[in-house]
XYZ file of C-alpha atoms in Angstrom:
650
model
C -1.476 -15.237 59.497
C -3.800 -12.956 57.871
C -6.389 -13.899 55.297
C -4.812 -11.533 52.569
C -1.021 -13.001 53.680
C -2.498 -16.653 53.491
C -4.137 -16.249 49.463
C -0.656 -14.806 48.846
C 1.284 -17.909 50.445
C -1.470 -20.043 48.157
C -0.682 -18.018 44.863
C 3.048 -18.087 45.570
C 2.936 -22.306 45.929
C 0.542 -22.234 42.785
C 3.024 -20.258 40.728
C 6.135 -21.897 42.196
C 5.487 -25.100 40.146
C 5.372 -23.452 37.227
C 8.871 -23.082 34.999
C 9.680 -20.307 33.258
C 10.612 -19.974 29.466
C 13.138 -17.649 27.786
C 12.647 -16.795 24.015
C 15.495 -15.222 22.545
C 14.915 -12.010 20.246
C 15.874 -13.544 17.595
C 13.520 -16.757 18.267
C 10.780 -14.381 18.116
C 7.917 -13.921 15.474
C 7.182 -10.901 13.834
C 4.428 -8.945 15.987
C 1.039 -8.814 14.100
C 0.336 -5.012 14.043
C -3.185 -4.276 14.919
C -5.939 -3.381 12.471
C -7.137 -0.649 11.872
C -10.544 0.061 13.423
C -13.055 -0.310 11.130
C -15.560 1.217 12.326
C -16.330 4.813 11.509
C -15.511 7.781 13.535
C -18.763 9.176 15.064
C -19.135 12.995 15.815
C -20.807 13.866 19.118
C -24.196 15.094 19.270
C -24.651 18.941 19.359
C -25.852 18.815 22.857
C -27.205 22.102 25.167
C -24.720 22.848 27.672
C -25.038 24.089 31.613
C -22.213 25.790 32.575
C -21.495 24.571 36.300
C -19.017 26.888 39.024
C -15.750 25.359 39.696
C -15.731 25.073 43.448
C -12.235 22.775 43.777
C -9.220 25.171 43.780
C -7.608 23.575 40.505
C -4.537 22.489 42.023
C -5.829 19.820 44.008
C -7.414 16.447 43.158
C -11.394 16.339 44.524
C -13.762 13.673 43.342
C -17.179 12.344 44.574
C -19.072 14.976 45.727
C -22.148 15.298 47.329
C -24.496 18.309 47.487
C -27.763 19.930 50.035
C -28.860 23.271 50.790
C -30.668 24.372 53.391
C -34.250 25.716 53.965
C -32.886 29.179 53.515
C -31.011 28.984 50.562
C -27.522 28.342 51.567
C -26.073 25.144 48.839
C -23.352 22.884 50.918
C -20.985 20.588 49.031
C -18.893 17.616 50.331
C -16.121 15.891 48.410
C -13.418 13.857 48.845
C -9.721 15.559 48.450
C -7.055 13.275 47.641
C -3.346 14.025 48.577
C -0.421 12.282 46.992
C 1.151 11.284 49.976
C -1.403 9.064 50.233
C -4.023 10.154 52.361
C -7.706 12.012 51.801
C -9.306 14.459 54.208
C -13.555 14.903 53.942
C -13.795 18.448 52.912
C -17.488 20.690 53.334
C -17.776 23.918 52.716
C -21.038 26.353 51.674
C -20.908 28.136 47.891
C -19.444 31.287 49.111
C -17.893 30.405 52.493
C -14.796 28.602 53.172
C -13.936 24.968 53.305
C -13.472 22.977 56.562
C -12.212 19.616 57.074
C -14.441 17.660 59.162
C -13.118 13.730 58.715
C -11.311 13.051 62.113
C -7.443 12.688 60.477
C -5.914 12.085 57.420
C -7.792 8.711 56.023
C -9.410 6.828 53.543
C -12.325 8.229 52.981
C -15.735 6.889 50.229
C -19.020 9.043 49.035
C -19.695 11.200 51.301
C -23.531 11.945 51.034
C -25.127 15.046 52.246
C -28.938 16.447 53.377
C -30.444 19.283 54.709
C -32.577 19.224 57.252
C -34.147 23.389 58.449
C -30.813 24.765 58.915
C -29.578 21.762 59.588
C -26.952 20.034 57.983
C -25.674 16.265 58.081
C -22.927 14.473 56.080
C -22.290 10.728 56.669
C -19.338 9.019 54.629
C -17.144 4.974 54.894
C -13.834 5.009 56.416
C -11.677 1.941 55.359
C -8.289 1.065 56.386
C -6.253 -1.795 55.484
C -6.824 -5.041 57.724
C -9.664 -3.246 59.599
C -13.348 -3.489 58.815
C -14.886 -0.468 57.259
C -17.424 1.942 59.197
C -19.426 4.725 58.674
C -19.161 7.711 59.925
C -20.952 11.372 60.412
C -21.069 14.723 61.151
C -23.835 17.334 61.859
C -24.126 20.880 61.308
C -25.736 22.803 63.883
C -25.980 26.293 65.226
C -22.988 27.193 62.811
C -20.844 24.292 63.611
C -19.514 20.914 62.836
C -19.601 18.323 65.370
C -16.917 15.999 65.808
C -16.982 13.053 63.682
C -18.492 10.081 64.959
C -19.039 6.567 64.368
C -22.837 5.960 63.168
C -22.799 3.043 64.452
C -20.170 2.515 67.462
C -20.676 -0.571 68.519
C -20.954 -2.281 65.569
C -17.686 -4.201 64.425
C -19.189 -5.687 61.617
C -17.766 -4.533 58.083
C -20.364 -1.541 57.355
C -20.404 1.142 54.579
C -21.983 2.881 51.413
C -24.059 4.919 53.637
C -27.520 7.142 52.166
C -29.093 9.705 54.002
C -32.962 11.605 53.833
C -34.509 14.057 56.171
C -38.157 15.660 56.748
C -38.557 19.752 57.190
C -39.410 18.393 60.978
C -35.622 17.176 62.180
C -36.277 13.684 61.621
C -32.831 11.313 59.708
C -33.031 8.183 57.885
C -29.561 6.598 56.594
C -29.661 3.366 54.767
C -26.048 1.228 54.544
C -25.106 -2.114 54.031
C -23.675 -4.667 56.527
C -21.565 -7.527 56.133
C -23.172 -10.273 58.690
C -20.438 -13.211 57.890
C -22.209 -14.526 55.012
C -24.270 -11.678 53.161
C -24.485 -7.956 52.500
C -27.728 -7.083 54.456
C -29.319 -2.840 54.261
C -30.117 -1.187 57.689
C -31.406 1.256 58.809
C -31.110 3.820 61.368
C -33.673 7.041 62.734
C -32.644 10.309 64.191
C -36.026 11.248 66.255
C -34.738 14.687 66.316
C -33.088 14.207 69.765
C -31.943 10.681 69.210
C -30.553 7.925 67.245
C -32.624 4.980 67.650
C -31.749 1.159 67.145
C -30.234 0.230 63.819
C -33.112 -1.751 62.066
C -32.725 -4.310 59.201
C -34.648 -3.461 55.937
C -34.029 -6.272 53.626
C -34.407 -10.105 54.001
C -32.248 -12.951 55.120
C -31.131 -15.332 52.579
C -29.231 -12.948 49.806
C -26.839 -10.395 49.095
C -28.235 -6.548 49.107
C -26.504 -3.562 47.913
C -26.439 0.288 47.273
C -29.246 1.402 49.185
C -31.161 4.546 48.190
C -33.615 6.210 50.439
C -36.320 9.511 50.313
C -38.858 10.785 52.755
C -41.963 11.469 51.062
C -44.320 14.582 50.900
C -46.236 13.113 54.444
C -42.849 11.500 56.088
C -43.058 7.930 55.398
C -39.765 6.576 54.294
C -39.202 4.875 51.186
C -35.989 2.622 51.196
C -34.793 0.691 47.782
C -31.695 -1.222 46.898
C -30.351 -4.339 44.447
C -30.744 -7.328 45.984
C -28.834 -11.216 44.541
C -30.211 -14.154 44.723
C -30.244 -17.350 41.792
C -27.710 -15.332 39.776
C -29.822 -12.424 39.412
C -30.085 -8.932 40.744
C -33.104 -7.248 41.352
C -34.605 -3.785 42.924
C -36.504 -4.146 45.928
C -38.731 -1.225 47.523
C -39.771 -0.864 51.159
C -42.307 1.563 51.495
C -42.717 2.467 55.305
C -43.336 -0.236 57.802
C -44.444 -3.180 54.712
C -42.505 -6.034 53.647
C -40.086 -5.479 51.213
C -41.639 -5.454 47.079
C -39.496 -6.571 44.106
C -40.441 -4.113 41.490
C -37.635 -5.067 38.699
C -38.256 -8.192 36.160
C -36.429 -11.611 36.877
C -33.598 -12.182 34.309
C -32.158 -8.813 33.959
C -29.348 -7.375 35.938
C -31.269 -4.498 37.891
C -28.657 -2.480 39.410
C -27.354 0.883 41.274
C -31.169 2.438 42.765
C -31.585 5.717 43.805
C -35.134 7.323 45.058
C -36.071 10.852 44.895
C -39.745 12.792 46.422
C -41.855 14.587 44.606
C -43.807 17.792 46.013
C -47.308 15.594 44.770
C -46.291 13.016 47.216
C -44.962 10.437 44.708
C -41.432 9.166 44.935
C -39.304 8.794 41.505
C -36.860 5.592 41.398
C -34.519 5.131 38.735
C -31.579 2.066 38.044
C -29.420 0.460 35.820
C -30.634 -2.061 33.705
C -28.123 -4.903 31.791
C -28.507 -7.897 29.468
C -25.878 -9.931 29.739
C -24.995 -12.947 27.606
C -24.919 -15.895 29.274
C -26.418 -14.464 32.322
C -26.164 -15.690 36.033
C -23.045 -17.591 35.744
C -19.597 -16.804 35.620
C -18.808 -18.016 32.081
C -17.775 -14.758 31.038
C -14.701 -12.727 32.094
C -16.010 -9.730 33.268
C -20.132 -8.573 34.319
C -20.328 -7.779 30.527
C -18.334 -9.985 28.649
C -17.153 -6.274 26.761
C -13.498 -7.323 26.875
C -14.185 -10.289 24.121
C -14.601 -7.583 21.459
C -12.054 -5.387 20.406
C -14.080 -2.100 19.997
C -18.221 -2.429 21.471
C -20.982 -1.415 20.084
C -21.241 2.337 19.577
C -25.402 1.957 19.534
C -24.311 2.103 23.269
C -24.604 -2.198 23.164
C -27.842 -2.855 21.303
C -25.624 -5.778 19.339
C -24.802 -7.113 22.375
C -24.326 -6.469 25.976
C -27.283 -3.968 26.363
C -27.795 -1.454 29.206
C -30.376 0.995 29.965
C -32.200 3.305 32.275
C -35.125 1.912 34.123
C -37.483 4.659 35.792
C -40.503 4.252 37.743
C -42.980 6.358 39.907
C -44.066 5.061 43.258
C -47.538 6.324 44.204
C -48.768 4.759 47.192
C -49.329 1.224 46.664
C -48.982 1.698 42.873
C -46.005 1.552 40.600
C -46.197 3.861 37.245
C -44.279 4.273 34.146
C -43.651 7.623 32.645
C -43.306 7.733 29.313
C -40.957 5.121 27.838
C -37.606 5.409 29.939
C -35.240 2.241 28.053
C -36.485 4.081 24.569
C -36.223 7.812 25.213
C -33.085 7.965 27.873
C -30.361 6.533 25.386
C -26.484 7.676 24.736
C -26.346 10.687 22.238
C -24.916 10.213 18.948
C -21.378 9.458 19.747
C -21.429 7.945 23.043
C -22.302 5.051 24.880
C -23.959 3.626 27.896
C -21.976 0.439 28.644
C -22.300 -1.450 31.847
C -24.342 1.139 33.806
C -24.804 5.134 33.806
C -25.192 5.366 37.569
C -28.301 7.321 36.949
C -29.932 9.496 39.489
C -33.468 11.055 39.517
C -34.327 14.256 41.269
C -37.925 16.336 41.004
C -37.723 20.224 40.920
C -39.556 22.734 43.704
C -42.407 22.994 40.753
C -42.506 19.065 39.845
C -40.615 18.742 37.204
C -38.701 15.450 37.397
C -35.457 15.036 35.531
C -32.867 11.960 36.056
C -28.600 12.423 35.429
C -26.909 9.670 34.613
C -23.040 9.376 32.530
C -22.249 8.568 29.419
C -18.998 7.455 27.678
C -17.017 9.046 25.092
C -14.279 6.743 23.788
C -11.330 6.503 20.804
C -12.787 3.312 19.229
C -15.767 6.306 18.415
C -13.819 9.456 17.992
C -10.721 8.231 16.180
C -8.624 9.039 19.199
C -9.632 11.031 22.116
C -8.698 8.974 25.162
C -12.024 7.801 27.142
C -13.917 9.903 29.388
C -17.733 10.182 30.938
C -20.059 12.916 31.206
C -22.766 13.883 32.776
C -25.953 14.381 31.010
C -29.589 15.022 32.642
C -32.855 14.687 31.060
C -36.238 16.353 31.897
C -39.619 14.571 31.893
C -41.687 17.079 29.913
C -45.010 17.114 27.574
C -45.370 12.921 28.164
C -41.917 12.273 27.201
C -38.077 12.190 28.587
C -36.735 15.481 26.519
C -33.446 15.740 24.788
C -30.497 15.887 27.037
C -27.970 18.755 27.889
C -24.979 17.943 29.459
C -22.905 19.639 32.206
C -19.435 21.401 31.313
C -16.540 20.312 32.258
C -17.422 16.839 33.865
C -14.671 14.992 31.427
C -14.184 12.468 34.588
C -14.983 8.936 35.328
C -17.616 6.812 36.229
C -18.693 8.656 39.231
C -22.615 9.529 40.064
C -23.837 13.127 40.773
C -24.767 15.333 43.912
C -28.536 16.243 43.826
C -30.202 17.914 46.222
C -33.644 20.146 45.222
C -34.116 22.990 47.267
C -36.350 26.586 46.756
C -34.510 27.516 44.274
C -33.976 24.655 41.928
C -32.165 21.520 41.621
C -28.272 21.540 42.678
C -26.288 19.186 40.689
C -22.806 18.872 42.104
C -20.352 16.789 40.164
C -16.791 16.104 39.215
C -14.353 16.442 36.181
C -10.798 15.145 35.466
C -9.735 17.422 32.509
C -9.470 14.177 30.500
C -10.732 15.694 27.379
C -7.333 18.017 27.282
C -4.569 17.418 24.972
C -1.434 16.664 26.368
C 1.032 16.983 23.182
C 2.732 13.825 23.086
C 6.410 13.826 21.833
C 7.550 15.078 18.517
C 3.733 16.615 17.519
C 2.619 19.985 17.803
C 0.870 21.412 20.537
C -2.981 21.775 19.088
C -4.337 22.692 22.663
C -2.285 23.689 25.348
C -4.114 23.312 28.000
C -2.075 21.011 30.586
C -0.618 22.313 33.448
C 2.652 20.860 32.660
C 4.229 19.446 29.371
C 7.059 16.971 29.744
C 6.524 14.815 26.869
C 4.499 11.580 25.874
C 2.970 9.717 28.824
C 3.735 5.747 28.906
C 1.105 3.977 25.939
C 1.486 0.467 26.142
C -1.284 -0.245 24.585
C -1.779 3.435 22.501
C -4.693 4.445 24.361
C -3.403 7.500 25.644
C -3.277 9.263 22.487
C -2.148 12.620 24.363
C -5.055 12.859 26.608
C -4.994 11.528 30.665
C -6.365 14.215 33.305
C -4.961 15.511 36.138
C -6.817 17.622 38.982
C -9.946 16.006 39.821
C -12.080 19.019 40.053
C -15.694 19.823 41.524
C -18.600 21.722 39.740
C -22.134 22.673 41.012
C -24.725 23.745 38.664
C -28.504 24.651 38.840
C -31.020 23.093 36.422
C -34.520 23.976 36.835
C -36.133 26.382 39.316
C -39.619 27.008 41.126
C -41.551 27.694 38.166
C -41.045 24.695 36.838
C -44.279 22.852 35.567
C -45.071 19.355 36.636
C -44.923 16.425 34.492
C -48.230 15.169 32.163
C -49.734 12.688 34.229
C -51.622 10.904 31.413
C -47.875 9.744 30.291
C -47.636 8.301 33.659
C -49.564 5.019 33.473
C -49.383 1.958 35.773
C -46.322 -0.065 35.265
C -47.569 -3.790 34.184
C -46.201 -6.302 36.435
C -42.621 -7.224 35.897
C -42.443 -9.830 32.882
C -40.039 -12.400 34.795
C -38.009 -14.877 33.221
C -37.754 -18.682 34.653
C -34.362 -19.173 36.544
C -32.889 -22.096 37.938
C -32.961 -22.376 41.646
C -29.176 -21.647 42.407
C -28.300 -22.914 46.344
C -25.111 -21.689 47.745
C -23.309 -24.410 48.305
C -20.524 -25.151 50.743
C -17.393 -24.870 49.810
C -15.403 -27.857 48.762
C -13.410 -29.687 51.836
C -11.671 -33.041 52.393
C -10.577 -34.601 55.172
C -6.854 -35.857 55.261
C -4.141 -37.329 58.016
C -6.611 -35.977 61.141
C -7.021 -32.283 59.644
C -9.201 -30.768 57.463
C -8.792 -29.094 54.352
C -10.393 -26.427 51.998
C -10.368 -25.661 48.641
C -10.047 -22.435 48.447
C -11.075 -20.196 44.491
C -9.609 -16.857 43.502
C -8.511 -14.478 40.686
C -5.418 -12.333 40.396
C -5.850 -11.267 37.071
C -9.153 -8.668 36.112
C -9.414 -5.198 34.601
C -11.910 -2.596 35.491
C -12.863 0.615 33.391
C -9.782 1.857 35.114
C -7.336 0.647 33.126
C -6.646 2.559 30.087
C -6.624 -0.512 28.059
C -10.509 -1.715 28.773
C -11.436 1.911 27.271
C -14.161 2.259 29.516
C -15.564 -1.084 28.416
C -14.957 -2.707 31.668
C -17.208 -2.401 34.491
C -16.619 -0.167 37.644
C -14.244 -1.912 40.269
C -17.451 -2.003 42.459
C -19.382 -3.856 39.957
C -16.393 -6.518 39.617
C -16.279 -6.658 43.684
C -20.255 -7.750 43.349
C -19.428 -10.405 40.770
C -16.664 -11.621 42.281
C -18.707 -11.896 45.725
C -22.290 -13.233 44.191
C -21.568 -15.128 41.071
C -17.894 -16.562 41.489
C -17.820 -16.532 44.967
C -14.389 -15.763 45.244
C -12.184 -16.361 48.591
C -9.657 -14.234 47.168
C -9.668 -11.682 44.717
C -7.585 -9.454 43.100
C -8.338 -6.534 40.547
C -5.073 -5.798 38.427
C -5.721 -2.566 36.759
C -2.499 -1.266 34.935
C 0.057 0.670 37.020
C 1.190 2.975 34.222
C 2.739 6.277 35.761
C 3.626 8.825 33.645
C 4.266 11.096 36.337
C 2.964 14.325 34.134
C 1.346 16.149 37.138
C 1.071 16.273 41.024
C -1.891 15.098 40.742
C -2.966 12.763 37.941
C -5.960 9.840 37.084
C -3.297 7.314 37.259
C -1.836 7.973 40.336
C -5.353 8.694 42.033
C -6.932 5.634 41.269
C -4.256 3.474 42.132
C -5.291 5.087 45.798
C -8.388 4.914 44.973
C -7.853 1.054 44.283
C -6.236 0.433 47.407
C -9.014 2.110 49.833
C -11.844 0.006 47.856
C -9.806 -3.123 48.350
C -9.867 -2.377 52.281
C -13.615 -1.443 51.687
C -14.594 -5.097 49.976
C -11.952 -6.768 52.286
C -13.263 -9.326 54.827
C -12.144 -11.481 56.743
C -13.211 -15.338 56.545
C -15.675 -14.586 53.611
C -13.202 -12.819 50.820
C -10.051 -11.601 51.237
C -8.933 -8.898 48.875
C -5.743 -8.539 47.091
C -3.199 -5.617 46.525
C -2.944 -6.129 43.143
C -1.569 -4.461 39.907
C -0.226 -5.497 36.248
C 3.055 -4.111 35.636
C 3.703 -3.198 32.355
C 7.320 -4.377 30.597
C 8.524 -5.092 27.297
C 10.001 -8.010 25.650
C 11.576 -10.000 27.357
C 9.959 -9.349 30.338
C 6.229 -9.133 29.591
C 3.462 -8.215 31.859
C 3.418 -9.243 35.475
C 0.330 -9.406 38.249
C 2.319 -7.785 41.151
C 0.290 -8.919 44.513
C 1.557 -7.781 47.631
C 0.247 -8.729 51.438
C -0.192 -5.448 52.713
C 0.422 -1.921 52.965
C 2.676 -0.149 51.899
C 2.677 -1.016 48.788
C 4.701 0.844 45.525
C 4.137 1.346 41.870
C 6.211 -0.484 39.163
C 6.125 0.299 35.356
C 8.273 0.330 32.499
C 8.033 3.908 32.321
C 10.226 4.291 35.540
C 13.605 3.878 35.114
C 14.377 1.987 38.469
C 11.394 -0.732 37.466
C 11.345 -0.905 33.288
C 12.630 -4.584 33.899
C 12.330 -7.316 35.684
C 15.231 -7.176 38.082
C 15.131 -3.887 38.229
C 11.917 -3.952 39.741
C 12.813 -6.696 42.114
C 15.336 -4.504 43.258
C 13.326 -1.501 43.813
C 10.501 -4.100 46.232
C 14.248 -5.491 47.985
C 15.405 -1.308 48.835
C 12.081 -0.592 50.323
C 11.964 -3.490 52.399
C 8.475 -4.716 50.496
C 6.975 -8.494 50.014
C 5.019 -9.077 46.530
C 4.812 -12.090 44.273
C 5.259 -11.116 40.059
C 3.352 -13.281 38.407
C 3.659 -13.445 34.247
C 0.612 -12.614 32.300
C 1.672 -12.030 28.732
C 3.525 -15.477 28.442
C 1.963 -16.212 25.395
C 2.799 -13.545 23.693
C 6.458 -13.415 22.113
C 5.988 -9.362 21.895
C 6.188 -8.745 25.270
């Protein structure tokens, strides 16, 4: 038996002991409508816009791309290309020239990352499929051609992914991933000599979890590798710098998350992360990373009441780590929007030294009065002493999803994606203010009257230029030495063995899951829930979950070929193959299925793949035994499990 078929034969022996209760309509109190929001609607900032060149064909749905250009000028772009029978293909092609299709077959295919190297080009991406552990593969450009695609790594069977890549002028590669050993995520590395791949070396320590690796060659080749590392219910960001031990350069007590390392043409490196305060941090006392869903609307002073993230920057020159300017103070949301949970921010320094750093920001109803939710992208120069105001990038109305940078002679490339989310879609029995959907068939499924119109469809891809070679260097009396990190005292937190008793000449283990947690994905959270990856991390370090399952809401309103709903769900299913392993944490195919009264809101878990969507919105499944039916035609196994029980609404 599988591990994902065993946590389902647990659940279903859990929820088998536990009777059901029917309320009759008439039995049942009035609903308590919802108050209004009382806080005030808050314009957007008049922010600069750069206009970026749609390189997706608009009829498609691309996301996460990835960006280099070569040593004469030519700008490559990778991204992901989703296709709604349920399959993605890793598509590269040059600004002007056509696109080509390098992944090895239809797949499931994660972040592709890209770098230039002469006229060289390499891409390296994670493959996932279900019940198999992920890898990571590449591909190199050479002499005007793709090579096959290859495992990195092909004798490794370890689970293996998130892969980051860097390259000198010279021919030498550097990618950084992270590997599952049996008990912890640990980074390696491997070289390409310029003939050869050498040995995959290990770049963090024993003894904790490490993820999202970054990685930069600098200005005289040495290689600078950083990444979050867990241990005692914190995460920190650790630096290696060449051949030395790895250096904690983050303060104890804050989560320190989501690293990325850029070089400078002076020789310095830029790093940049996510920092959160959490409320009651390091333990799993609250329901999510944040503890955002406990408040109906957060904070618009993007979570200065309460959960409070920022962008950390710092400047790593030689043995010395610098500050410029005052990053948590000067690299804030614009009026209107919000940095909650993380901004996935990204430095990158310009041909003439100019740094800048991108990062996302969220736009959301409980601000606007009723837009939907969306993020964009927004980057920030480092000029006169100071982080400037920001501009943002048009058309990146998408999700939580970090940028393609890549500096080359002419400037920095930023490529990035967009979802259309901030286009009306005229619900039912309104008139049409902006017509700018590709189809209009009436009001998508609200449950919970977040939709307000506006969804997405098309996941598009946009490169833009920033700054170019004239570009004067930052003021390096802003940059002083960074004091040393002002750590907080935690408790000592040993990872204990699981709980086990022995019984009748066999030995038993308690085994600890969820079934029931929402990332930003669903439309209810309103972008106050962390990303899905985030939730994976807490699950793994803090609750250290056997089995887990994310239930993100299933609504399909079936508007376009190609909508947000129906890609993440995908999207949902490839990252639970991606977190999925084996005798550690197994990882649930999980959604909530939205239903009226009587039926209320069910966890749907199923074993394995295939799996199928069921919402109130389709006729087949807008009850109960209607959607039992639909799982008994297509021959499919899934335990419904209530979740609204308590409430005589639904």
């Amino acid at each position: 038996m599988s591990p994902r078929a065993l946590a389902l034969l647990l659940i279903a022996l859990a929820t088998a002991t536990v009777g059901t209760v029917t309320v009759r309509s008439q039995d049942a109190p009035k609903k308590q409508q919802p108050k209004a929001n009382a806080q005030a609607i808050v314009p957007a900032a008049e922010i600069p816009s750069i206009a970026g060149t749609r390189l997706s064909s608009g009829i498609t749905y691309d996301n996460q791309p990835a960006v280099a250009e070569t040593a004469e000028g030519t700008v490559w772009v990778a991204r992901v290309r989703y296709h709604n029978h349920k399959a993605d293909d890793l598509v590269v092609s040059s600004k002007d020239g056509a696109e080509q299709v390098i992944s090895p077959a239809p797949g499931q295919y994660l972040r592709p990352a890209l770098v230039a190297s002469g006229t060289d080009v390499w891409c390296v991406w994670t493959s996932t499929e279900p019940e198999r552990a992920a890898s990571v593969w590449f591909s190199r450009r050479s002499g005007g051609a793709w090579s096959p695609a290859a495992r990195l790594v092909a004798d490794e069977a370890r689970s293996h992914q998130n892969p980051e890549i860097a390259a000198t002028a010279d021919g030498r590669v550097a990618v950084a991933y992270m590997v599952h050993t049996g008990k912890e995520y640990d980074i390696h590395v491997r070289l390409w000599d310029g003939k050869a791949w050498g040995a995959p070396q290990t770049a963090s320590e024993a003894g904790s979890n490490d993820w999202d690796p970054s990685l930069a060659f600098d200005a005289k080749g040495l290689l600078h590798v950083v990444w979050s590392g867990f241990q005692d219910g914190d995460y920190d960001i650790y630096w290696k710098r060449g051949d030395a031990a790895p250096r904690r350069i983050s303060a104890r007590g804050e989560y320190d998350l989501h690293p990325w390392v850029s070089a400078s043409p002076d020789g310095t490196v830029w790093a940049c992360w996510d920092v959160v305060h959490i409320p009651g941090h390091g333990n799993s006392g609250r329901t999510t990373i944040t503890g955002a869903n406990l408040k109906r609307y957060a904070d618009t002073d993007h979570g200065r009441k309460g959960v409070n993230a920022m962008v950390e920057v710092r400047v790593l020159d030689g043995e010395t780590i610098r500050t410029p300017g005052k990053p948590r103070e000067e690299i804030t949301a614009p009026k209107g929007y919000q940095i909650l949970n993380c901004g996935l921010a990204k430095t990158a320094v310009g041909p003439g030294g100019e740094p800048w750093v991108f990062h996302r920001v969220l736009r959301r109803a409980a601000n606007t009065g009723g837009i939907g939710y969306f993020w964009e992208l927004m980057g920030r120069p480092f000029r006169e002493g100071r982080w400037q105001d920001p501009v943002k990038f048009s058309d990146g109305d998408g999700y939580l999803e970090e940028a393609g940078l890549s500096t080359g002679p002419t400037g920095i490339r930023v490529a990035y994606g967009g979802e259309h989310r901030a286009a009306h879609i005229p619900q039912k029995g309104t008139a049409k203010t902006v017509a700018e959907s590709p189809h209009d068939e009436g009001a998508p499924h609200d449950h919970h009257r977040d939709f307000d119109g506006k969804k997405g469809w098309n996941g598009e891809v946009y490169l833009a230029t920033v700054a170019d070679a004239k570009s004067a260097g930052p003021a390096r009396a802003a940059i002083t030495e960074a004091p040393r990190p002002a750590d907080k005292n935690l408790p000592k937190l040993p990872r204990a063995e699981p709980y086990s008793v022995a019984a009748g000449g066999k030995t038993f283990k308690l085994l600890w899951g969820d079934t029931h947690r929402h990332s930003n994905v669903s439309r209810c959270s309103q972008g106050a829930e962390p990303t899905p990856d985030d939730l994976y991390r807490y699950g793994n370090d803090i609750c250290r979950y056997d089995f887990f399952g994310l239930s993100d809401h299933a609504e399909d309103p079936r508007m376009t070929p190609y909508d947000v709903i129906d890609y993440y769900w995908w999207k949902q299913e490839k990252l639970a193959d991606l977190y999925h392993v084996p005798g550690f944490m197994s990882v649930l195919y999980n959604f909530e299925w939205s239903l009226q009264f009587p039926h209320g809101h069910h966890n749907t878990i199923f074993p394995s793949r295939p799996t199928i969507r069921l919402d109130r919105s389709l006729a087949a499944s807008s009850t109960l035994a209607g959607g039992w039916r639909v799982l008994e035609k297509n021959n499919l196994m899934a335990i419904t499990i209530p979740h609204t029980g308590a409430d005589p609404g639904m």
